[in-house]
CSV table of C-alpha atoms in Angstrom, one decimal:
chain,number,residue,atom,x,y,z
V,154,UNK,CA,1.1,-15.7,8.6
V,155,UNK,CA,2.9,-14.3,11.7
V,156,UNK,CA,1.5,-15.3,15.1
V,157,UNK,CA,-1.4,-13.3,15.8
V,158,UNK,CA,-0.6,-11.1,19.1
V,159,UNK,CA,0.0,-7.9,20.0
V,160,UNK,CA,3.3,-6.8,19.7
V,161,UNK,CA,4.6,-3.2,21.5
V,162,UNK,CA,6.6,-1.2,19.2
V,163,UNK,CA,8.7,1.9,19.7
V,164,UNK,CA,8.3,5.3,17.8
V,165,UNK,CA,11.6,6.2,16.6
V,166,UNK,CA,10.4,9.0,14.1
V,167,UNK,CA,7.4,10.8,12.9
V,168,UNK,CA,7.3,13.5,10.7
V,169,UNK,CA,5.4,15.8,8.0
V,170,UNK,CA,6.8,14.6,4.5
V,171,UNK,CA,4.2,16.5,2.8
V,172,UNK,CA,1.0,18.6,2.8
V,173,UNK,CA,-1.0,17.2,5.7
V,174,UNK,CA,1.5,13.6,4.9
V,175,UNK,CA,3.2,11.9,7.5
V,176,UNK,CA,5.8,9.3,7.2
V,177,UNK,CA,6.7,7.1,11.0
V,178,UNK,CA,8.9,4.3,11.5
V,179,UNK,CA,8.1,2.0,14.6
V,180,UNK,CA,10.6,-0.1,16.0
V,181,UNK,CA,9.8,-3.7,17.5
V,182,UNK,CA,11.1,-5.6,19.7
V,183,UNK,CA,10.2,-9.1,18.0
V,184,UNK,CA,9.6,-8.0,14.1
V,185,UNK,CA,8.1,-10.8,12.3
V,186,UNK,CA,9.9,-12.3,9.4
V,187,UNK,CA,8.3,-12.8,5.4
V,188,UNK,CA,6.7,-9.1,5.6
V,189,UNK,CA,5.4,-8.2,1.6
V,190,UNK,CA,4.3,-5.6,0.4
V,191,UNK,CA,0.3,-5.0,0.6
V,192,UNK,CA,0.2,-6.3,4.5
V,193,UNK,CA,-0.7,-3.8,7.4
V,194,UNK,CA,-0.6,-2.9,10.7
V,195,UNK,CA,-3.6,-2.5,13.2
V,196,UNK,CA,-1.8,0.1,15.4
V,197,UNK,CA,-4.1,0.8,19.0
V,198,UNK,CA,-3.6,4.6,19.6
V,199,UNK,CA,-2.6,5.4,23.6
V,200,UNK,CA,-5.5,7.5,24.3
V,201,UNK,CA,-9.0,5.6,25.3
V,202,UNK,CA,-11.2,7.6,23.1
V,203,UNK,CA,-10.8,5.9,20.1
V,204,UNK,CA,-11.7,2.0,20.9
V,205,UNK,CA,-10.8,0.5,17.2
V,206,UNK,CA,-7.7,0.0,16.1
V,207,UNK,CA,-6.0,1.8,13.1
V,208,UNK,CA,-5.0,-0.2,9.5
V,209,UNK,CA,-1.7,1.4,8.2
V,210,UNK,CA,-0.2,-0.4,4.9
V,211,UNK,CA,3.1,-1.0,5.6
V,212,UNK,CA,4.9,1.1,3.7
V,213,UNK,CA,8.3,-0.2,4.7
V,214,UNK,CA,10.4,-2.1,6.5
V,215,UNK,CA,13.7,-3.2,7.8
V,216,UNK,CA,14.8,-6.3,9.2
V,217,UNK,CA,17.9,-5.9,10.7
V,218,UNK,CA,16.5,-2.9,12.5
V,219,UNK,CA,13.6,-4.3,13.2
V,220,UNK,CA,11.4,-1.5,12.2
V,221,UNK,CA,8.6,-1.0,10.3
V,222,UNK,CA,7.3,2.5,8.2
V,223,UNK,CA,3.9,4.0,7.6
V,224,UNK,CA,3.3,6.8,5.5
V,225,UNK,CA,-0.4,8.7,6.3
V,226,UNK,CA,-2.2,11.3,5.4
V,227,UNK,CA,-4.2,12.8,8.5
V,228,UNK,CA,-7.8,12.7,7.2
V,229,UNK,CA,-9.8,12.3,10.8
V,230,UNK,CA,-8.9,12.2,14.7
V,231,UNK,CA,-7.4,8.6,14.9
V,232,UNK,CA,-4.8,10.0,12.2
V,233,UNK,CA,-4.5,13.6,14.2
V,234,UNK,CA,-4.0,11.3,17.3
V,235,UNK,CA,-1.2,9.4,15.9
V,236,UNK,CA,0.5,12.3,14.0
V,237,UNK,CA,1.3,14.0,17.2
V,238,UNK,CA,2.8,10.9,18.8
V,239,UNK,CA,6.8,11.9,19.4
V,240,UNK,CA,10.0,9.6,19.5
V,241,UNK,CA,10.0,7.4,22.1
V,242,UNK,CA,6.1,7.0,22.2
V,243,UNK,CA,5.2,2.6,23.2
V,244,UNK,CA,2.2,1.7,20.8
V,245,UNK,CA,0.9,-2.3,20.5
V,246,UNK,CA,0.0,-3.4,17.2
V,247,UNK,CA,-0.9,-6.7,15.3
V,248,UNK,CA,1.4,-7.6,12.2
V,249,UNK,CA,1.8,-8.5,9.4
V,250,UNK,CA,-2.0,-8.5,8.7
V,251,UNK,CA,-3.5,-9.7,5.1
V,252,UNK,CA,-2.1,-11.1,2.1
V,253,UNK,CA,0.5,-8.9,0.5
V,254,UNK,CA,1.8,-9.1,-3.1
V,255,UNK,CA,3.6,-12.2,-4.2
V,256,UNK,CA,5.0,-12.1,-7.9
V,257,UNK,CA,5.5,-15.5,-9.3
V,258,UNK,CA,8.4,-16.6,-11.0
V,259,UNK,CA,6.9,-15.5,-14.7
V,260,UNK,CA,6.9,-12.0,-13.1
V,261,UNK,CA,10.0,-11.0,-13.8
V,262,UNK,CA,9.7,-7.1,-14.6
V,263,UNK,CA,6.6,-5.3,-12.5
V,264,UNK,CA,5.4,-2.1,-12.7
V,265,UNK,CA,4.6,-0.4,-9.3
V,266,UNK,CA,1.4,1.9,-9.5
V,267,UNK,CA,0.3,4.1,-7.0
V,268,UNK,CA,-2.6,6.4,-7.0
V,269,UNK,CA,-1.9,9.4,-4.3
V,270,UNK,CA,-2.0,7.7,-0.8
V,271,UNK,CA,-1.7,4.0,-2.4
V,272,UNK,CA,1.7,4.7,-3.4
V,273,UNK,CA,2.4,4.1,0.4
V,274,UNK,CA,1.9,0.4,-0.3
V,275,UNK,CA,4.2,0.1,-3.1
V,276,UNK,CA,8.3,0.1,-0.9
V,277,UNK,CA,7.9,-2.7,0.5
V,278,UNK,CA,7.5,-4.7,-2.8
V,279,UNK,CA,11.0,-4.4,-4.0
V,280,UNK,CA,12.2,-4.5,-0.3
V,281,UNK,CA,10.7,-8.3,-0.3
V,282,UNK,CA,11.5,-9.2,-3.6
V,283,UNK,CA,14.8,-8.0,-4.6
V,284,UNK,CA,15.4,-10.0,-7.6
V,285,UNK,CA,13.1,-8.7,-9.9
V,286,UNK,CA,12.8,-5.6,-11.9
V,287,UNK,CA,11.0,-2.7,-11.2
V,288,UNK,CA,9.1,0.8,-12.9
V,289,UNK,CA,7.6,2.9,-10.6
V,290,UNK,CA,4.3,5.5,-11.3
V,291,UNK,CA,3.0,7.7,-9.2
V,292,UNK,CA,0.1,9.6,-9.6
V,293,UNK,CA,-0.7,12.5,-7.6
V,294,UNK,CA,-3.4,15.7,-7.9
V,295,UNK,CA,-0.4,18.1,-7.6
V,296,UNK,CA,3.4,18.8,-6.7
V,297,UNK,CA,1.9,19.7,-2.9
V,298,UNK,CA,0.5,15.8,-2.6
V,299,UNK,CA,4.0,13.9,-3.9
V,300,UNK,CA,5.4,11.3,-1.5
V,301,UNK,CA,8.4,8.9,-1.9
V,302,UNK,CA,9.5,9.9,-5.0
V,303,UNK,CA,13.0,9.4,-3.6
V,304,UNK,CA,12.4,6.4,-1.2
V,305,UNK,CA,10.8,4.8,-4.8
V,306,UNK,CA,13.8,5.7,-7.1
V,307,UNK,CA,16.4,4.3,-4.5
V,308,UNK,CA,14.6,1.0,-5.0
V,309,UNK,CA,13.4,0.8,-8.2
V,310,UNK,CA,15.6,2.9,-10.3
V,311,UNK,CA,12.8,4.4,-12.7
V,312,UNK,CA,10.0,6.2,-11.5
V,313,UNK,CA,8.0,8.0,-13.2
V,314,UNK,CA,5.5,11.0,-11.6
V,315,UNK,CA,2.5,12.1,-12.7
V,316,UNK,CA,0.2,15.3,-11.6
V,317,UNK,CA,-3.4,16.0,-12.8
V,318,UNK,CA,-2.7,19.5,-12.8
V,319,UNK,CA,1.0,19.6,-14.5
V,320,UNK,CA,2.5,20.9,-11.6
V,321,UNK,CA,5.0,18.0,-11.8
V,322,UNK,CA,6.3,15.6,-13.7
V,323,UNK,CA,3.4,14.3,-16.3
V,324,UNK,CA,0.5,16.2,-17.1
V,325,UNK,CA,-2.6,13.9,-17.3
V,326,UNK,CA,-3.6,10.8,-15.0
V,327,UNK,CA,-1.4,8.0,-14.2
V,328,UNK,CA,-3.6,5.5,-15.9
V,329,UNK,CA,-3.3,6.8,-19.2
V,330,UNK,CA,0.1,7.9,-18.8
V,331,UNK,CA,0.8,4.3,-18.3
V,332,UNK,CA,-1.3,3.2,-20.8
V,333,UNK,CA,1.2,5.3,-23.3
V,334,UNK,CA,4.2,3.5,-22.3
V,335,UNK,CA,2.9,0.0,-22.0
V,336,UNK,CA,4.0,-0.9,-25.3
V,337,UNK,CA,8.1,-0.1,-24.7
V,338,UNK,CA,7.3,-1.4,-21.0
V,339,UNK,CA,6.3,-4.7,-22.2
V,340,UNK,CA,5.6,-5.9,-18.2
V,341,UNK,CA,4.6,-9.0,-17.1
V,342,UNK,CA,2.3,-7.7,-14.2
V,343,UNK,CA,1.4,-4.6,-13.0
V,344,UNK,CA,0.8,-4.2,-8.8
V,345,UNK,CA,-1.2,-1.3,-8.3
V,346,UNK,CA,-2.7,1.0,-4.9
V,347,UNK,CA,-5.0,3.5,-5.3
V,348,UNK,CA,-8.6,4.9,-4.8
V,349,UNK,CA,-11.3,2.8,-6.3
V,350,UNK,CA,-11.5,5.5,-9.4
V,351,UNK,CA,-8.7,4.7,-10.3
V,352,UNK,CA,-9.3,1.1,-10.2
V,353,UNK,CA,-11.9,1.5,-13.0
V,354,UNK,CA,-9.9,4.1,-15.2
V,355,UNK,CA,-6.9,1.6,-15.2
V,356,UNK,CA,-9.4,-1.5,-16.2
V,357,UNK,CA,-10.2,0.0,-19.3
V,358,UNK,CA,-6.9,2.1,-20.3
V,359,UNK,CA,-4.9,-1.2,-19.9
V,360,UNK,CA,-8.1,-3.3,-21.3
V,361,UNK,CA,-5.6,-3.4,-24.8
V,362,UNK,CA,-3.0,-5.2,-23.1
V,363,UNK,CA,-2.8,-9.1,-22.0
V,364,UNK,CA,-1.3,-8.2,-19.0
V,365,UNK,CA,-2.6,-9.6,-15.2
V,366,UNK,CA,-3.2,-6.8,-12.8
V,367,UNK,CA,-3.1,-7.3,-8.9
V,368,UNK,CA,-4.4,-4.1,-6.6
V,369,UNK,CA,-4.9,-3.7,-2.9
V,370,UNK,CA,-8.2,-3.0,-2.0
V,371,UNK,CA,-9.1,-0.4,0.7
V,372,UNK,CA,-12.1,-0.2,2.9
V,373,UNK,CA,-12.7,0.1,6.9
V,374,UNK,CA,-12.2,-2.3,9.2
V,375,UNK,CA,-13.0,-2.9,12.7
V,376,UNK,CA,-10.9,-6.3,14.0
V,377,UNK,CA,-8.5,-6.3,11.2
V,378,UNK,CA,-8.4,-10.1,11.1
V,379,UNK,CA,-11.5,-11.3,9.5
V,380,UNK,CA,-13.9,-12.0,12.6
V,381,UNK,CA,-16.3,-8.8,11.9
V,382,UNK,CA,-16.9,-9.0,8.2
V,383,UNK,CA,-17.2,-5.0,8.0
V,384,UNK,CA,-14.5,-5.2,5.4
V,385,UNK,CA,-16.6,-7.4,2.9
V,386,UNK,CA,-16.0,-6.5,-1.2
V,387,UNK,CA,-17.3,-8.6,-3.8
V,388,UNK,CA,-15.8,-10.9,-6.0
V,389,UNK,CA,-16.7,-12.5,-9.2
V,390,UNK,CA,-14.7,-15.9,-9.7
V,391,UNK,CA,-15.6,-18.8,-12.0
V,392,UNK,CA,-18.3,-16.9,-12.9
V,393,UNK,CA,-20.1,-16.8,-9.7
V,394,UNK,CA,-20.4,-13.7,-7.6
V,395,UNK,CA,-19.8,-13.5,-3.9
V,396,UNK,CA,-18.4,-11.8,-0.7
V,397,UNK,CA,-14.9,-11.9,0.8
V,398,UNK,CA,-12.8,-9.7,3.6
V,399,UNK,CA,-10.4,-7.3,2.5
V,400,UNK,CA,-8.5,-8.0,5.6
V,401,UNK,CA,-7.8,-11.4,6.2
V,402,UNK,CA,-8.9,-13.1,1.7
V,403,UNK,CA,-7.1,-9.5,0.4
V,404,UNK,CA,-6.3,-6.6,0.7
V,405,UNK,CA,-4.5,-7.6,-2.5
V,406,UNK,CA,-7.2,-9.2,-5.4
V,407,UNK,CA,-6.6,-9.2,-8.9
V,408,UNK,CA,-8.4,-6.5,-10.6
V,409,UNK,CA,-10.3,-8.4,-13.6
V,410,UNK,CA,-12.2,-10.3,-10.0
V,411,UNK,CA,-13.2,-7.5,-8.3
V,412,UNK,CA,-16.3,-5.6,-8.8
V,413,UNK,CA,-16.3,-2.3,-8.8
C-alpha cells in the first residue's frame, strides 16, 4: 500500500455528466504507483464545516498525468460542497485507500458489473490490468441515471446497458440480464459494484453458474484507514462468522463471504 500521508492535489475539471452526476479529475503532484480498481480516495473538502473526510472510489486514473477521476452523484452537503469546487481548486487527500480488485492469472476473461453509482468503480480495472479481456454491464433505473457508457466501451470493447424502465438499452435488471447471457459469456469471474440489493439479486440469478464473484462493498466511514471500526460488515469464512472493515480488509470481498 502507498505511504499513508496526505497528499494536495489539483482540480483540473469538474463537471455534470448526468442527472445530479458529476465526473472530476484531480491532479497530484506525487501520484502513487500500483492504483487498482476498487481503492479510494478520502478527499478533506476546503470549508471547515464538514470535519470528516469524503470516500470517492477511484473511478480512474492516469499515470503519466498524474491524475486521478471520481465520478459522484451529489446525494448530501459534503457532495454539494465538492460539486461546486472549480479548476484550479488545492484539495489534500489520502490514496490509494483499501484493497482493490486483483484478478489472478486463471482470470482471464472478466465481466465488469455495475449497479447505478458502482459502475464508477469498474474503469480503473482494465486501466490496471490491461491484458485481460473484458464485458461491461451497466445497470441503471433509466436513460436520465447512465454514466460512462463511453469511458467503458473505450476500455472494454463490449458493454452492454441495462435500464429498469426500458428507456435504454435492456429492459429488465442487470442481474438477470446477465444471468441470460452467462452461458455464451462463459467468464471466469465476475467483479461487480453496486447497492447491496443488488448484491442479493445477483447471488441467486448467477447461483446456476460455478463462477467466483468478487464485489466492493459500500458503507460510511469516518478515518478511512481502519482505526474507527464504523465501517465494520460481516463475514462468514471457514464457516465461522465475524467482523471486518470495509476500508482497510475490503472494500472488495467475495460475494459467497459476505452476509447480506
Amino acid at each position: 500500500m502507498a505511504e499513508m500521508k496526505d497528499r494536495e492535489g489539483t482540480i483540473v475539471s469538474n463537471v455534470h455528466v448526468a442527472k445530479d452526476i458529476y465526473k472530476a479529475v484531480i491532479a497530484f503532484d506525487d501520484l502513487p504507483e500500483g492504483i487498482k480498481g476498487g481503492q479510494f480516495v478520502h478527499i478533506k473538502l476546503t470549508d471547515n464545516s464538514h470535519v470528516l473526510r469524503r470516500p470517492f472510489c477511484i473511478c480512474d486514473f492516469d499515470c503519466k498525468a498524474k491524475t486521478v477521476t471520481v465520478c459522484y452523484a451529489v446525494v448530501g452537503e459534503g457532495t454539494k460542497e465538492l460539486a461546486g469546487y472549480e479548476k484550479g481548486t488545492r484539495v489534500k487527500a489520502m490514496l490509494p485507500l483499501g484493497n482493490g480488485f486483483t484478478p489472478d492469472e486463471s482470470m482471464k476473461k472478466i465481466v465488469l458489473l455495475g449497479g447505478g453509482m458502482g459502475s464508477a468503480v469498474l474503469p480503473a480495472i482494465p486501466r490496471a490490468f490491461v491484458d485481460r479481456e473484458y464485458v461491461t454491464y451497466l445497470g441503471f433505473a433509466n436513460k436520465d441515471k447512465v454514466v460512462l457508457e463511453e469511458e467503458m466501451r473505450e476500455l472494454t470493447g463490449n458493454v452492454v446497458v441495462a435500464t429498469d424502465d426500458g428507456s435504454y438499452g435492456r429492459k429488465g435488471f442487470v442481474t438477470n440480464i446477465l444471468a441470460e447471457d452467462m452461458a455464451k459469456l462463459k467468464p471466469d469471474v465476475v467483479f461487480c459494484c453496486g447497492p447491496e440489493v443488488m448484491y442479493k439479486a445477483l447471488k441467486k440469478a448467477l447461483e446456476p453458474f460455478d463462477v467466483p464473484v468478487i464485489v466492493s462493498l459500500e458503507a460510511r466511514m469516518g478515518c478511512g484507514i481502519g482505526a474507527c471500526l464504523v465501517c465494520n460488515c460481516k463475514i462468514k469464512r471457514n464457516g465461522q462468522e465475524g467482523y471486518l472493515r470495509v476500508c482497510a480488509d475490503g472494500p472488495v470481498f467475495r460475494l459467497d463471504e459476505v452476509v447480506l
